[in-house]
């Protein structure tokens, strides 16, 4: 058999969430042997080289094609199935950014000059199926069974507003308990909910016969050494460059009008697992780095005289620092609305109200706590980015605003900005705004 190569982008922020969800799906539908172990977006291939001596040309071509493009964003959401070269495929849908589309087309044109692709999509890059494989090489009928189960009515029903975020890790544990109990499959399939998250490719990985041949860092614009590829410190550097380029890590004070009013929820300072659960742009082993960035972002955005309404869950976990230490580090005149993890937090209020541009705003941690009779805008946290279909940044129909840290880009959002977005909303246009920041950036 000829040597084969593959050019791909492996997931960064969403890797853990995707792997946990894929594992839960494979267990539920008896497809563990077909599960993809390394979730990725394929850029080109699999393919063979016309001349085995052209390996260096392969690497040089990829580097030239990547140029100065930087991180390439995309959105993960929903499920898809296709019939692949070797059986059925079930995958997460990927909505690519223009940058990802351009990179893929550029590499396809350049590499096709001296490679023999085994993937029909490489000959039609404008029609490429962007996806992240959950399971492939499935036997006849298996992909249809899985998609039918995942898209059944119980999966499509919106989450109950009172429910907290369910993490894929919890899903896997619940599935394991259900299976050991011998309960019928229909009782646990509804636990697997579709992912809707943005991510960005930070590195291009080149595989040779399923072994890593090389990895190109799109932000540092260089091929990494073998030691750097798997080194956590190297990943920290890549992730830090990504945060700065995406606007998730501020480097200077943000200029704004005097006496601003800002809102944010769910910092979860000191909580290492929140990095994985909510796909935050940090390395999960370094919670101190997350704390440093979140606190710096707050202080770059908020002046000492500004008002801040923090809507719950300041800190969490046994390794978190005392609340007084965190409070002392944060600028502004802060009103703390109690969250479900703030049992020991002192001087909190259950809710607050604000007015702006003739609009009334009720500030709570959990939107389920808002009275049904309130006709204004409910501003909340609690759901993080775990259910963006139901709890996006702004839901213009339900009049809900999610100011969870992940949803608003990891720094407080001003009430003035929120009011401007509402004021400029045109009748009949978008019903929701998924994130405060554009994932195409």
Short mmCIF file of C-alpha atoms in Angstrom, two decimals:
data_model
loop_
_atom_site.label_atom_id
_atom_site.label_comp_id
_atom_site.label_asym_id
_atom_site.label_seq_id
_atom_site.Cartn_x
_atom_site.Cartn_y
_atom_site.Cartn_z
CA UNK A 1 0.00 0.00 0.00
CA UNK A 2 1.27 3.48 -0.89
CA UNK A 3 2.27 5.90 1.83
CA UNK A 4 -0.64 8.25 2.54
CA UNK A 5 -0.69 11.77 3.92
CA UNK A 6 -3.39 14.00 5.40
CA UNK A 7 -3.45 17.75 6.09
CA UNK A 8 -5.81 18.74 8.88
CA UNK A 9 -6.61 21.20 11.65
CA UNK A 10 -7.08 19.62 15.06
CA UNK A 11 -9.51 21.23 17.47
CA UNK A 12 -8.20 23.64 20.08
CA UNK A 13 -10.77 25.13 22.49
CA UNK A 14 -13.52 22.59 21.78
CA UNK A 15 -11.41 19.43 21.68
CA UNK A 16 -12.47 18.11 25.09
CA UNK A 17 -16.17 18.87 24.58
CA UNK A 18 -16.17 17.22 21.18
CA UNK A 19 -14.32 14.12 22.38
CA UNK A 20 -16.65 13.69 25.36
CA UNK A 21 -19.75 14.10 23.20
CA UNK A 22 -18.37 11.71 20.55
CA UNK A 23 -17.61 9.16 23.25
CA UNK A 24 -21.16 9.42 24.60
CA UNK A 25 -22.64 8.97 21.10
CA UNK A 26 -20.43 5.98 20.34
CA UNK A 27 -21.38 4.29 23.62
CA UNK A 28 -25.08 4.97 23.17
CA UNK A 29 -25.28 3.60 19.64
CA UNK A 30 -22.74 0.78 19.89
CA UNK A 31 -20.21 2.46 17.60
CA UNK A 32 -17.16 2.68 19.85
CA UNK A 33 -14.91 0.78 17.44
CA UNK A 34 -15.69 3.35 14.71
CA UNK A 35 -15.17 6.49 16.80
CA UNK A 36 -12.69 9.16 15.64
CA UNK A 37 -10.00 9.46 18.33
CA UNK A 38 -8.49 12.75 17.13
CA UNK A 39 -11.26 15.21 16.16
CA UNK A 40 -10.19 17.47 13.32
CA UNK A 41 -11.22 19.40 10.22
CA UNK A 42 -9.64 17.95 7.08
CA UNK A 43 -7.97 20.52 4.80
CA UNK A 44 -6.61 18.17 2.12
CA UNK A 45 -6.38 14.44 1.58
CA UNK A 46 -5.79 11.66 2.19
CA UNK A 47 -3.32 11.68 -0.67
CA UNK A 48 -0.09 10.17 -1.95
CA UNK A 49 2.97 11.94 -3.30
CA UNK A 50 3.82 11.47 -6.99
CA UNK A 51 7.48 11.38 -5.90
CA UNK A 52 8.25 10.13 -2.35
CA UNK A 53 11.19 12.56 -2.27
CA UNK A 54 8.81 15.54 -2.31
CA UNK A 55 8.15 15.60 1.44
CA UNK A 56 10.02 18.88 1.89
CA UNK A 57 8.09 20.36 -1.02
CA UNK A 58 4.90 19.31 0.75
CA UNK A 59 5.87 21.17 3.92
CA UNK A 60 7.10 24.23 2.02
CA UNK A 61 3.85 24.39 0.02
CA UNK A 62 1.73 24.26 3.17
CA UNK A 63 3.77 27.02 4.78
CA UNK A 64 3.46 29.20 1.69
CA UNK A 65 -0.28 28.53 1.48
CA UNK A 66 -0.85 29.44 5.11
CA UNK A 67 1.03 32.72 4.68
CA UNK A 68 0.07 35.24 7.36
CA UNK A 69 -3.53 34.07 7.67
CA UNK A 70 -3.40 33.58 11.46
CA UNK A 71 -6.02 31.57 13.31
CA UNK A 72 -8.84 30.24 11.10
CA UNK A 73 -12.25 30.37 12.84
CA UNK A 74 -15.21 28.04 12.36
CA UNK A 75 -18.47 27.16 14.10
CA UNK A 76 -19.44 23.67 15.24
CA UNK A 77 -23.14 22.88 15.35
CA UNK A 78 -25.59 20.06 14.72
CA UNK A 79 -25.11 16.64 13.17
CA UNK A 80 -24.66 15.31 9.63
CA UNK A 81 -24.22 11.97 7.94
CA UNK A 82 -22.68 11.03 4.58
CA UNK A 83 -21.62 7.90 2.78
CA UNK A 84 -17.83 7.97 2.72
CA UNK A 85 -15.24 6.03 0.74
CA UNK A 86 -15.25 3.19 3.25
CA UNK A 87 -18.72 3.30 4.81
CA UNK A 88 -21.04 5.65 6.62
CA UNK A 89 -19.85 8.82 8.37
CA UNK A 90 -21.52 10.70 11.22
CA UNK A 91 -20.07 14.11 12.00
CA UNK A 92 -20.49 17.47 13.67
CA UNK A 93 -21.46 20.11 11.13
CA UNK A 94 -18.90 22.86 10.59
CA UNK A 95 -19.73 26.34 9.34
CA UNK A 96 -16.38 27.64 8.06
CA UNK A 97 -15.24 31.24 8.13
CA UNK A 98 -14.10 32.85 4.87
CA UNK A 99 -10.52 32.44 6.12
CA UNK A 100 -10.91 28.68 6.44
CA UNK A 101 -12.54 28.42 3.00
CA UNK A 102 -9.70 30.41 1.42
CA UNK A 103 -7.00 28.35 3.16
CA UNK A 104 -8.57 25.08 2.03
CA UNK A 105 -8.92 26.22 -1.58
CA UNK A 106 -5.37 27.60 -1.64
CA UNK A 107 -3.88 24.36 -0.35
CA UNK A 108 -5.98 22.24 -2.73
CA UNK A 109 -4.77 24.17 -5.77
CA UNK A 110 -1.12 24.12 -4.70
CA UNK A 111 -0.91 20.51 -3.50
CA UNK A 112 -2.78 19.03 -6.45
CA UNK A 113 0.22 19.88 -8.63
CA UNK A 114 2.37 17.09 -7.17
CA UNK A 115 0.02 14.84 -5.17
CA UNK A 116 -2.61 12.24 -5.99
CA UNK A 117 -5.63 12.91 -3.81
CA UNK A 118 -7.84 10.04 -2.66
CA UNK A 119 -10.60 12.46 -1.63
CA UNK A 120 -13.05 13.65 -4.29
CA UNK A 121 -13.66 16.91 -2.40
CA UNK A 122 -10.08 18.01 -3.10
CA UNK A 123 -10.94 18.31 -6.78
CA UNK A 124 -13.93 20.53 -5.89
CA UNK A 125 -12.76 22.73 -3.00
CA UNK A 126 -15.67 25.14 -3.54
CA UNK A 127 -18.05 22.30 -2.64
CA UNK A 128 -16.01 20.90 0.23
CA UNK A 129 -17.87 19.25 3.10
CA UNK A 130 -16.51 20.84 6.26
CA UNK A 131 -17.11 18.61 9.25
CA UNK A 132 -15.60 17.02 12.35
CA UNK A 133 -15.99 13.24 12.26
CA UNK A 134 -17.66 11.51 15.18
CA UNK A 135 -17.52 7.99 13.70
CA UNK A 136 -16.62 6.65 10.26
CA UNK A 137 -16.37 3.38 8.34
CA UNK A 138 -19.80 2.57 9.75
CA UNK A 139 -21.60 -0.53 8.43
CA UNK A 140 -24.74 -0.15 6.29
CA UNK A 141 -27.63 1.48 8.12
CA UNK A 142 -25.59 2.50 11.17
CA UNK A 143 -25.14 6.17 10.28
CA UNK A 144 -28.88 6.48 9.55
CA UNK A 145 -29.67 4.91 12.94
CA UNK A 146 -27.38 7.31 14.80
CA UNK A 147 -28.62 10.45 13.04
CA UNK A 148 -32.24 9.37 13.46
CA UNK A 149 -31.70 8.99 17.18
CA UNK A 150 -29.76 12.25 17.58
CA UNK A 151 -32.35 14.29 15.67
CA UNK A 152 -35.43 12.73 17.26
CA UNK A 153 -37.96 15.13 18.84
CA UNK A 154 -36.62 14.71 22.37
CA UNK A 155 -33.22 15.98 21.19
CA UNK A 156 -34.68 18.97 19.37
CA UNK A 157 -36.79 20.13 22.30
CA UNK A 158 -35.33 23.25 23.97
CA UNK A 159 -33.68 22.89 27.32
CA UNK A 160 -35.85 23.61 30.34
CA UNK A 161 -35.03 27.19 31.43
CA UNK A 162 -34.50 26.09 35.02
CA UNK A 163 -31.89 23.51 34.13
CA UNK A 164 -28.23 24.29 34.63
CA UNK A 165 -25.61 23.49 32.01
CA UNK A 166 -25.04 19.77 31.49
CA UNK A 167 -21.44 19.03 30.61
CA UNK A 168 -20.44 16.21 28.26
CA UNK A 169 -18.38 14.70 31.07
CA UNK A 170 -21.52 14.40 33.13
CA UNK A 171 -23.31 12.94 30.12
CA UNK A 172 -20.71 10.20 29.80
CA UNK A 173 -20.96 9.35 33.51
CA UNK A 174 -24.76 9.27 33.38
CA UNK A 175 -24.65 7.06 30.31
CA UNK A 176 -22.31 4.67 32.07
CA UNK A 177 -24.67 4.45 35.05
CA UNK A 178 -27.68 3.95 32.80
CA UNK A 179 -25.97 1.21 30.83
CA UNK A 180 -24.80 -0.60 33.95
CA UNK A 181 -28.37 -0.44 35.22
CA UNK A 182 -29.55 -2.15 32.04
CA UNK A 183 -32.16 0.48 31.20
CA UNK A 184 -33.53 0.66 27.64
CA UNK A 185 -31.66 2.91 25.24
CA UNK A 186 -34.54 5.32 24.77
CA UNK A 187 -34.11 6.54 28.35
CA UNK A 188 -30.59 7.89 27.83
CA UNK A 189 -30.36 8.95 24.19
CA UNK A 190 -32.06 12.26 24.98
CA UNK A 191 -29.13 13.24 27.22
CA UNK A 192 -26.84 13.88 24.24
CA UNK A 193 -27.47 17.44 23.10
CA UNK A 194 -25.95 19.01 19.98
CA UNK A 195 -22.92 21.25 20.35
CA UNK A 196 -23.04 24.85 19.15
CA UNK A 197 -19.61 26.40 19.74
CA UNK A 198 -17.06 28.49 17.93
CA UNK A 199 -13.46 27.38 17.62
CA UNK A 200 -10.40 28.32 15.59
CA UNK A 201 -7.63 26.36 13.97
CA UNK A 202 -4.31 27.35 15.51
CA UNK A 203 -2.10 24.71 13.89
CA UNK A 204 -2.01 22.73 10.67
CA UNK A 205 -1.11 19.09 11.30
CA UNK A 206 0.37 16.88 8.58
CA UNK A 207 -0.01 13.13 9.07
CA UNK A 208 2.03 10.43 7.36
CA UNK A 209 0.43 7.01 7.72
CA UNK A 210 -1.43 8.29 10.82
CA UNK A 211 1.77 9.54 12.49
CA UNK A 212 2.45 13.27 12.84
CA UNK A 213 4.97 14.34 10.21
CA UNK A 214 4.88 18.02 11.15
CA UNK A 215 2.78 20.74 12.74
CA UNK A 216 2.67 24.35 11.55
CA UNK A 217 1.72 27.06 14.05
CA UNK A 218 -0.48 29.57 12.21
CA UNK A 219 0.08 32.32 14.76
CA UNK A 220 3.85 31.94 15.13
CA UNK A 221 4.10 31.19 11.40
CA UNK A 222 6.62 28.39 11.81
CA UNK A 223 6.95 24.61 11.83
CA UNK A 224 7.23 23.30 15.37
CA UNK A 225 9.88 20.91 16.58
CA UNK A 226 8.76 17.43 17.64
CA UNK A 227 9.21 18.43 21.27
CA UNK A 228 7.07 21.55 20.84
CA UNK A 229 4.18 19.69 19.21
CA UNK A 230 3.21 17.90 22.43
CA UNK A 231 4.62 20.36 24.96
CA UNK A 232 1.90 22.04 27.11
CA UNK A 233 4.02 25.18 27.40
CA UNK A 234 4.12 25.45 23.61
CA UNK A 235 0.33 25.15 23.53
CA UNK A 236 0.12 27.91 26.13
CA UNK A 237 2.08 30.18 23.82
CA UNK A 238 -0.14 29.36 20.85
CA UNK A 239 -3.30 29.90 22.89
CA UNK A 240 -2.04 33.22 24.28
CA UNK A 241 -1.32 34.52 20.77
CA UNK A 242 -4.79 33.40 19.71
CA UNK A 243 -6.49 35.17 22.65
CA UNK A 244 -4.78 38.43 21.79
CA UNK A 245 -5.56 38.21 18.09
CA UNK A 246 -9.22 37.35 18.79
CA UNK A 247 -9.69 40.11 21.37
CA UNK A 248 -10.13 37.70 24.28
CA UNK A 249 -7.10 39.11 26.09
CA UNK A 250 -6.86 42.90 26.33
CA UNK A 251 -3.50 44.62 26.54
CA UNK A 252 -4.47 48.23 27.32
CA UNK A 253 -7.32 50.18 28.94
CA UNK A 254 -10.43 50.59 26.79
CA UNK A 255 -11.45 54.22 26.36
CA UNK A 256 -15.13 54.91 27.05
CA UNK A 257 -17.37 57.60 28.51
CA UNK A 258 -17.38 58.53 32.16
CA UNK A 259 -19.42 56.68 34.76
CA UNK A 260 -20.03 53.59 32.64
CA UNK A 261 -22.22 50.68 33.70
CA UNK A 262 -20.88 47.20 32.93
CA UNK A 263 -22.22 43.65 33.21
CA UNK A 264 -20.67 40.19 33.26
CA UNK A 265 -21.37 36.80 34.86
CA UNK A 266 -19.74 33.45 35.57
CA UNK A 267 -16.05 34.24 35.90
CA UNK A 268 -15.54 30.99 37.87
CA UNK A 269 -12.14 32.18 39.05
CA UNK A 270 -9.97 29.36 40.37
CA UNK A 271 -12.06 26.72 38.56
CA UNK A 272 -9.75 24.67 36.33
CA UNK A 273 -12.46 22.38 34.93
CA UNK A 274 -14.49 25.31 33.57
CA UNK A 275 -11.79 25.67 30.91
CA UNK A 276 -12.73 22.28 29.47
CA UNK A 277 -16.46 22.40 30.25
CA UNK A 278 -16.98 25.73 28.47
CA UNK A 279 -14.18 25.56 25.88
CA UNK A 280 -12.36 28.61 27.21
CA UNK A 281 -9.22 29.70 25.32
CA UNK A 282 -6.76 28.52 27.95
CA UNK A 283 -4.74 25.41 28.71
CA UNK A 284 -6.72 23.45 31.29
CA UNK A 285 -3.66 22.80 33.46
CA UNK A 286 -3.06 26.51 34.14
CA UNK A 287 -6.00 28.08 35.97
CA UNK A 288 -3.71 30.87 37.22
CA UNK A 289 -3.32 32.10 33.64
CA UNK A 290 -7.10 32.18 33.23
CA UNK A 291 -7.52 34.14 36.45
CA UNK A 292 -4.83 36.61 35.42
CA UNK A 293 -6.41 37.30 32.03
CA UNK A 294 -9.99 37.58 33.30
CA UNK A 295 -9.00 40.00 36.06
CA UNK A 296 -6.83 42.07 33.70
CA UNK A 297 -9.63 42.20 31.12
CA UNK A 298 -12.04 43.43 33.79
CA UNK A 299 -9.67 46.18 34.91
CA UNK A 300 -8.79 47.27 31.37
CA UNK A 301 -12.51 47.61 30.62
CA UNK A 302 -13.72 49.03 33.94
CA UNK A 303 -12.41 52.25 35.50
CA UNK A 304 -12.39 52.60 39.30
CA UNK A 305 -15.39 54.96 39.21
CA UNK A 306 -17.53 52.75 36.93
CA UNK A 307 -20.46 50.67 38.16
CA UNK A 308 -20.37 46.93 37.58
CA UNK A 309 -23.16 44.41 38.04
CA UNK A 310 -21.67 40.95 38.43
CA UNK A 311 -24.38 38.35 37.88
CA UNK A 312 -23.11 35.44 39.89
CA UNK A 313 -20.48 32.71 40.25
CA UNK A 314 -17.35 34.66 41.02
CA UNK A 315 -15.19 31.74 42.13
CA UNK A 316 -15.50 27.98 42.38
CA UNK A 317 -13.52 24.98 43.59
CA UNK A 318 -11.31 24.11 46.52
CA UNK A 319 -8.25 25.60 44.83
CA UNK A 320 -9.86 29.01 44.29
CA UNK A 321 -8.52 31.92 46.31
CA UNK A 322 -10.71 33.53 49.01
CA UNK A 323 -13.46 35.81 47.71
CA UNK A 324 -11.98 38.84 49.48
CA UNK A 325 -8.74 38.46 47.50
CA UNK A 326 -10.58 38.34 44.19
CA UNK A 327 -12.83 41.29 45.10
CA UNK A 328 -9.83 43.41 46.05
CA UNK A 329 -8.34 42.90 42.59
CA UNK A 330 -11.38 44.13 40.62
CA UNK A 331 -12.02 47.75 39.63
CA UNK A 332 -15.34 49.51 39.97
CA UNK A 333 -18.27 49.96 42.29
CA UNK A 334 -19.53 46.38 42.13
CA UNK A 335 -22.99 45.00 42.88
CA UNK A 336 -22.85 41.23 43.29
CA UNK A 337 -25.97 39.31 42.27
CA UNK A 338 -25.81 35.91 43.93
CA UNK A 339 -25.13 32.88 41.72
CA UNK A 340 -25.69 29.20 42.45
CA UNK A 341 -21.98 28.81 43.36
CA UNK A 342 -21.88 31.90 45.58
CA UNK A 343 -23.14 30.35 48.81
CA UNK A 344 -20.33 31.87 50.88
CA UNK A 345 -20.18 35.19 49.00
CA UNK A 346 -21.09 38.10 51.28
CA UNK A 347 -23.03 41.28 50.53
CA UNK A 348 -24.94 39.95 47.54
CA UNK A 349 -28.42 40.75 46.23
CA UNK A 350 -30.85 38.31 44.56
CA UNK A 351 -31.51 40.65 41.63
CA UNK A 352 -31.22 44.24 40.44
CA UNK A 353 -32.97 46.58 38.01
CA UNK A 354 -31.67 49.15 35.54
CA UNK A 355 -33.19 51.51 32.98
CA UNK A 356 -31.61 52.67 29.72
CA UNK A 357 -33.03 54.20 26.53
CA UNK A 358 -36.56 53.68 27.82
CA UNK A 359 -35.89 49.95 28.31
CA UNK A 360 -36.18 48.12 31.62
CA UNK A 361 -33.61 45.49 32.55
CA UNK A 362 -33.90 42.83 35.27
CA UNK A 363 -30.53 41.43 36.35
CA UNK A 364 -30.53 37.87 37.72
CA UNK A 365 -28.11 34.95 37.72
CA UNK A 366 -30.52 32.27 36.48
CA UNK A 367 -33.12 33.46 33.94
CA UNK A 368 -35.58 30.97 35.42
CA UNK A 369 -35.75 33.27 38.48
CA UNK A 370 -37.22 36.16 36.48
CA UNK A 371 -40.94 36.71 37.24
CA UNK A 372 -43.23 35.72 34.38
CA UNK A 373 -44.95 39.10 34.72
CA UNK A 374 -41.77 41.08 33.95
CA UNK A 375 -42.09 42.52 30.44
CA UNK A 376 -38.62 44.05 30.05
CA UNK A 377 -35.24 42.53 29.23
CA UNK A 378 -33.87 39.76 31.44
CA UNK A 379 -30.06 39.92 31.76
CA UNK A 380 -28.53 36.72 33.12
CA UNK A 381 -25.65 34.27 33.31
CA UNK A 382 -25.76 30.67 34.59
CA UNK A 383 -25.96 28.90 31.22
CA UNK A 384 -22.47 29.90 30.02
CA UNK A 385 -22.12 28.86 26.34
CA UNK A 386 -23.60 25.40 26.96
CA UNK A 387 -26.90 26.06 25.17
CA UNK A 388 -26.44 28.96 22.77
CA UNK A 389 -29.49 27.98 20.75
CA UNK A 390 -31.72 28.76 23.73
CA UNK A 391 -29.51 31.23 25.60
CA UNK A 392 -27.49 33.26 23.06
CA UNK A 393 -25.92 36.64 23.79
CA UNK A 394 -29.16 38.41 22.81
CA UNK A 395 -32.53 36.81 22.11
CA UNK A 396 -34.60 39.63 20.61
CA UNK A 397 -37.81 37.57 20.67
CA UNK A 398 -37.61 36.36 24.28
CA UNK A 399 -35.96 39.63 25.42
CA UNK A 400 -33.09 37.77 27.13
CA UNK A 401 -29.43 38.78 27.31
CA UNK A 402 -26.75 36.27 28.33
CA UNK A 403 -23.68 38.04 29.77
CA UNK A 404 -21.77 34.87 30.69
CA UNK A 405 -18.04 35.45 30.31
CA UNK A 406 -17.67 33.00 27.41
CA UNK A 407 -20.55 34.55 25.46
CA UNK A 408 -19.37 38.17 25.67
CA UNK A 409 -15.67 37.57 24.97
CA UNK A 410 -14.24 37.37 28.51
CA UNK A 411 -14.49 41.07 29.41
CA UNK A 412 -17.43 43.07 30.81
CA UNK A 413 -19.95 44.50 28.35
CA UNK A 414 -21.36 47.99 28.84
CA UNK A 415 -25.05 48.65 29.25
CA UNK A 416 -24.60 51.40 26.66
CA UNK A 417 -23.43 48.81 24.09
CA UNK A 418 -26.37 46.54 24.84
CA UNK A 419 -28.83 49.42 24.50
CA UNK A 420 -27.25 50.45 21.20
CA UNK A 421 -27.61 46.92 19.79
CA UNK A 422 -31.28 46.84 20.83
CA UNK A 423 -31.88 50.33 19.43
CA UNK A 424 -30.32 49.48 16.08
CA UNK A 425 -32.17 46.19 15.73
CA UNK A 426 -34.32 46.40 12.59
CA UNK A 427 -37.79 44.78 12.53
CA UNK A 428 -37.74 41.45 10.76
CA UNK A 429 -33.95 41.02 11.00
CA UNK A 430 -32.02 38.50 13.10
CA UNK A 431 -33.99 36.99 15.99
CA UNK A 432 -30.86 36.25 17.99
CA UNK A 433 -27.27 37.37 18.19
CA UNK A 434 -25.33 34.26 19.12
CA UNK A 435 -22.17 35.87 20.52
CA UNK A 436 -21.04 39.36 21.37
CA UNK A 437 -17.98 38.87 19.18
CA UNK A 438 -18.03 37.69 15.55
CA UNK A 439 -16.53 34.21 15.21
CA UNK A 440 -15.25 35.16 11.73
CA UNK A 441 -12.74 37.61 13.21
#
